[in-house]
Every structure is written in structure tokens, then in C-alpha cells.
């Protein structure tokens, strides 16, 4: 009964408030010349990201020897996730870099948030300011606009996203440490090959998790350059994933040559 009464009062309060229907994204810069540079750089980066990740998927899918290996199967899955993750952020950012008014609808912002974090469990009322000091809809910038006390939600973000990032990063480092210790029984050639592969994995993990930990494992609004740091895990990591795994992996490069040779032979016929 009390729940019904409380919910009814909440609805009446919400009906008396004017809700925000769209948000304004400030982006990385308000300077037109810098915005043009941002457009060129990130458009090239996005095309390279999609092309590189799709190339990895096609190469592994067309190579039975690689596809049968669990490591390369999950590498292909990582490439798909990287392309999807980048596509959730980069296109809007690229289009906005040439727009005078960078707006996003409330529904689009929630979809943006959902795509980035996969699931958002809190519903907040937005009835006042609608200018987001970021190039995308993220949790902390959005919490600043809510017309209610978001202190608890901010702590939940730290406890949830921040803690999970730290936990996963720590577990990965421990697993890599155990893996490196096990290499002492291998031959020198095997050690060098394993270290090369492991080094690539560690580089990708550090590039993704360190910026995430910096952003989410701190109280809201502690730093003003979070949006610069966010570029690392939203744009750069999906871009560098296929480059790192491709150029440091002989098996993937050999598989790419075979796929390319098949295409040439098929075209000649």
C-alpha cells in the first residue's frame, strides 16, 4: 500500500515538471578549425578500425586452422565487439564535429548509454540543464544533469563499473604473471614466441582498462579532462586491436596471405 502511494506521489511530482527532450553535446572543442581536424582524424580512425576488425574476422573465418583454435575464435569475437563498440560512439562524434549544434535526443542518449555500458539500471528525471560536457552520453556527465540527488548513483558507479574494471584488470595481470612463470620450462624459441603474443595481449588490456579505471574508479567530476581519457578506450583501443594482433602474429599474417591469394585466383578465373 505504501509503495502504491509513494509511486502515485512520484508520478504527480513528475507531471508538474518539464522534462528534457534532448541534450547538447559540447564535444572535444568549440574551435571550428580544431573540429575540422577532429573530423578528419577520427573519420580515418573509424574507417581503419572497422576495416581492420572486419579483416581479422574474415581472415579467421576463412582459415579452418585458425577458426578451430579457441584463441583465434575469441580473437575474431573480440574484433566483432571492437567494431560494434566503436560504432556506438564514433559515428555520432564524427558527424557532430561538422555540426554547429550538437544535439542528441533523450531516446538517442539512453540508447547511446545502453550501447556503451550494455545495460543501465537507473531511471533519472532530467528536467533542467541539457548541455553535456562530453562527446558522448556517459554516466558521470549525465548524472550531473539529473534534477535529483545523484550522490548515491555516483557511488554505485564507482562500486560497480570502477570495481569491476579493477577486479578484471587485476585478474588478467595475475593470469599473465602465472603464464610468464610457466614459460621457464619452455625452450628459448617457445619463450620468445609466447612473450610476443602475451606482450600484445597485455598492451591491449592496459590501453583499455587503465583509462576505464581512471574514469570510473573516481568520484564524479574529480577531473575535467575525462573526455580526453575516454578517447583511449572508445576510439584508440578498437583501432589498435587488429593492428597489434596482426603485425605481431605470424599465423594471422600467413592466413591473410592465403586469403588474399584465394581472392586473386578467383578473380583471374
Coordinates of C-alpha atoms in Angstrom, one line a residue, residues 33-228:
X33 CA 39.4 24.6 -37.1
X34 CA 40.0 22.0 -34.5
X35 CA 36.6 20.5 -35.2
X36 CA 37.6 20.0 -38.8
X37 CA 40.9 18.3 -37.7
X38 CA 38.8 16.1 -35.3
X39 CA 36.6 15.1 -38.2
X40 CA 39.5 14.1 -40.5
X41 CA 41.4 12.3 -37.8
X42 CA 38.5 10.3 -36.3
X43 CA 36.9 9.6 -39.6
X44 CA 40.2 8.0 -40.8
X45 CA 40.5 6.2 -37.4
X46 CA 36.9 4.9 -37.6
X47 CA 37.3 3.6 -41.2
X48 CA 40.6 1.9 -40.2
X49 CA 39.0 0.4 -37.1
X50 CA 36.1 -1.1 -39.0
X51 CA 38.3 -2.2 -41.9
X52 CA 40.9 -3.8 -39.6
X53 CA 38.5 -5.6 -37.4
X54 CA 36.4 -6.9 -40.3
X55 CA 39.7 -8.0 -42.0
X56 CA 40.5 -10.0 -38.8
X57 CA 37.0 -11.6 -38.8
X58 CA 37.2 -12.6 -42.5
X59 CA 40.7 -13.9 -42.2
X60 CA 40.0 -16.1 -39.2
X61 CA 36.6 -17.2 -40.7
X62 CA 38.2 -18.3 -44.0
X63 CA 41.1 -20.2 -42.3
X64 CA 39.9 -23.5 -40.8
X65 CA 43.2 -23.9 -39.0
X66 CA 42.7 -20.6 -37.1
X67 CA 39.0 -20.9 -36.6
X68 CA 39.5 -24.3 -34.9
X69 CA 41.7 -22.7 -32.3
X70 CA 39.9 -21.3 -29.2
X71 CA 42.3 -18.4 -29.1
X72 CA 41.6 -17.2 -32.6
X73 CA 37.9 -17.8 -32.3
X74 CA 37.8 -15.4 -29.4
X75 CA 40.1 -13.1 -31.2
X76 CA 37.5 -12.9 -34.0
X77 CA 34.8 -12.3 -31.4
X78 CA 37.0 -9.5 -29.9
X79 CA 37.2 -7.9 -33.4
X80 CA 33.4 -8.0 -33.7
X81 CA 32.9 -6.5 -30.3
X82 CA 35.6 -3.8 -31.1
X83 CA 33.8 -2.8 -34.3
X84 CA 30.4 -2.6 -32.6
X85 CA 31.8 -0.7 -29.6
X86 CA 33.5 1.8 -31.8
X87 CA 30.3 2.1 -34.0
X88 CA 28.3 3.1 -30.9
X89 CA 30.5 6.1 -30.2
X90 CA 32.5 7.3 -33.3
X91 CA 29.8 8.0 -35.9
X92 CA 27.9 10.5 -33.8
X93 CA 31.2 12.1 -32.7
X94 CA 32.3 12.4 -36.4
X95 CA 29.0 13.9 -37.6
X96 CA 28.9 16.3 -34.6
X97 CA 32.4 17.6 -35.4
X98 CA 30.9 19.3 -38.5
X99 CA 27.6 20.4 -36.9
X100 CA 27.1 23.8 -35.3
X101 CA 24.5 22.5 -32.9
X102 CA 25.5 19.1 -31.5
X103 CA 22.2 17.6 -30.1
X104 CA 21.1 14.2 -29.2
X105 CA 17.5 13.1 -28.4
X106 CA 16.7 11.7 -24.9
X107 CA 15.9 8.3 -26.5
X108 CA 19.2 8.5 -28.5
X109 CA 21.1 9.4 -25.4
X110 CA 19.7 6.4 -23.5
X111 CA 20.4 4.2 -26.5
X112 CA 24.0 5.6 -26.6
X113 CA 24.4 4.8 -22.9
X114 CA 22.9 1.3 -23.3
X115 CA 25.2 0.5 -26.2
X116 CA 28.3 1.7 -24.3
X117 CA 27.5 0.0 -21.0
X118 CA 25.2 -2.7 -22.4
X119 CA 22.8 -2.2 -19.5
X120 CA 21.7 0.8 -17.4
X121 CA 19.7 0.1 -14.4
X122 CA 18.7 3.5 -13.1
X123 CA 16.0 5.9 -14.3
X124 CA 16.7 9.5 -13.5
X125 CA 14.5 12.6 -14.1
X126 CA 16.0 15.2 -16.4
X127 CA 14.1 18.5 -16.1
X128 CA 16.6 21.3 -16.3
X129 CA 20.1 21.7 -17.9
X130 CA 20.7 19.7 -21.0
X131 CA 24.3 20.5 -22.0
X132 CA 26.7 17.6 -21.7
X133 CA 30.4 18.5 -21.4
X134 CA 31.4 15.4 -23.4
X135 CA 31.5 14.0 -27.0
X136 CA 29.1 11.1 -26.0
X137 CA 26.5 10.2 -23.4
X138 CA 28.4 8.8 -20.5
X139 CA 27.3 8.0 -16.9
X140 CA 29.1 10.8 -15.0
X141 CA 28.3 13.7 -17.3
X142 CA 24.7 12.6 -17.4
X143 CA 24.4 12.3 -13.6
X144 CA 25.4 15.9 -13.4
X145 CA 22.3 17.0 -15.3
X146 CA 19.8 15.0 -13.3
X147 CA 17.4 17.1 -11.2
X148 CA 17.7 14.9 -8.1
X149 CA 20.4 13.9 -5.7
X150 CA 22.8 11.6 -7.6
X151 CA 25.4 11.1 -4.9
X152 CA 24.3 7.5 -4.3
X153 CA 24.3 6.8 -8.0
X154 CA 27.8 8.2 -8.3
X155 CA 28.9 5.8 -5.5
X156 CA 27.2 2.9 -7.3
X157 CA 29.1 3.7 -10.5
X158 CA 32.4 3.6 -8.6
X159 CA 31.3 0.4 -6.8
X160 CA 30.0 -1.2 -10.0
X161 CA 32.0 -0.1 -13.0
X162 CA 35.1 1.0 -11.2
X163 CA 35.4 -2.1 -9.0
X164 CA 34.6 -4.4 -11.9
X165 CA 37.3 -2.7 -14.1
X166 CA 39.9 -3.0 -11.2
X167 CA 38.9 -6.6 -10.5
X168 CA 39.1 -7.8 -14.1
X169 CA 42.3 -5.9 -14.8
X170 CA 43.9 -7.4 -11.6
X171 CA 42.8 -10.9 -12.6
X172 CA 44.2 -10.5 -16.1
X173 CA 47.6 -9.3 -14.7
X174 CA 47.7 -12.3 -12.3
X175 CA 46.9 -14.7 -15.1
X176 CA 49.6 -13.2 -17.3
X177 CA 52.0 -13.4 -14.3
X178 CA 51.2 -17.1 -13.9
X179 CA 51.6 -17.6 -17.6
X180 CA 55.0 -16.0 -17.7
X181 CA 56.2 -18.1 -14.7
X182 CA 55.2 -21.2 -16.6
X183 CA 57.4 -20.3 -19.5
X184 CA 60.6 -21.2 -17.6
X185 CA 60.1 -24.8 -18.6
X186 CA 59.8 -24.0 -22.3
X187 CA 62.5 -23.7 -24.9
X188 CA 64.1 -20.3 -25.8
X189 CA 62.2 -20.2 -29.1
X190 CA 58.9 -21.1 -27.4
X191 CA 59.5 -18.4 -24.8
X192 CA 60.1 -15.7 -27.4
X193 CA 57.0 -16.6 -29.3
X194 CA 54.8 -16.8 -26.2
X195 CA 56.3 -13.5 -24.9
X196 CA 55.5 -11.8 -28.2
X197 CA 51.9 -12.9 -28.1
X198 CA 51.5 -12.2 -24.4
X199 CA 53.0 -8.8 -24.9
X200 CA 50.4 -7.9 -27.5
X201 CA 47.6 -9.0 -25.2
X202 CA 49.0 -7.0 -22.2
X203 CA 49.3 -3.9 -24.4
X204 CA 45.6 -4.1 -25.4
X205 CA 44.5 -4.8 -21.9
X206 CA 46.4 -1.8 -20.5
X207 CA 45.2 0.5 -23.2
X208 CA 41.6 -0.4 -22.4
X209 CA 41.4 -0.9 -18.6
X210 CA 43.8 1.8 -17.3
X211 CA 41.7 4.7 -18.9
X212 CA 38.5 2.9 -17.7
X213 CA 39.8 2.7 -14.2
X214 CA 40.9 6.3 -14.3
X215 CA 37.4 7.4 -15.3
X216 CA 35.1 5.1 -13.3
X217 CA 37.1 4.4 -10.2
X218 CA 37.0 8.0 -9.0
X219 CA 34.2 10.3 -7.6
X220 CA 32.2 12.2 -10.2
X221 CA 33.7 15.5 -11.6
X222 CA 37.1 14.9 -10.0
X223 CA 38.8 15.8 -13.2
X224 CA 37.8 17.9 -16.2
X225 CA 39.7 16.0 -18.8
X226 CA 37.9 12.7 -18.5
X227 CA 36.6 13.1 -22.1
X228 CA 40.2 13.1 -23.4

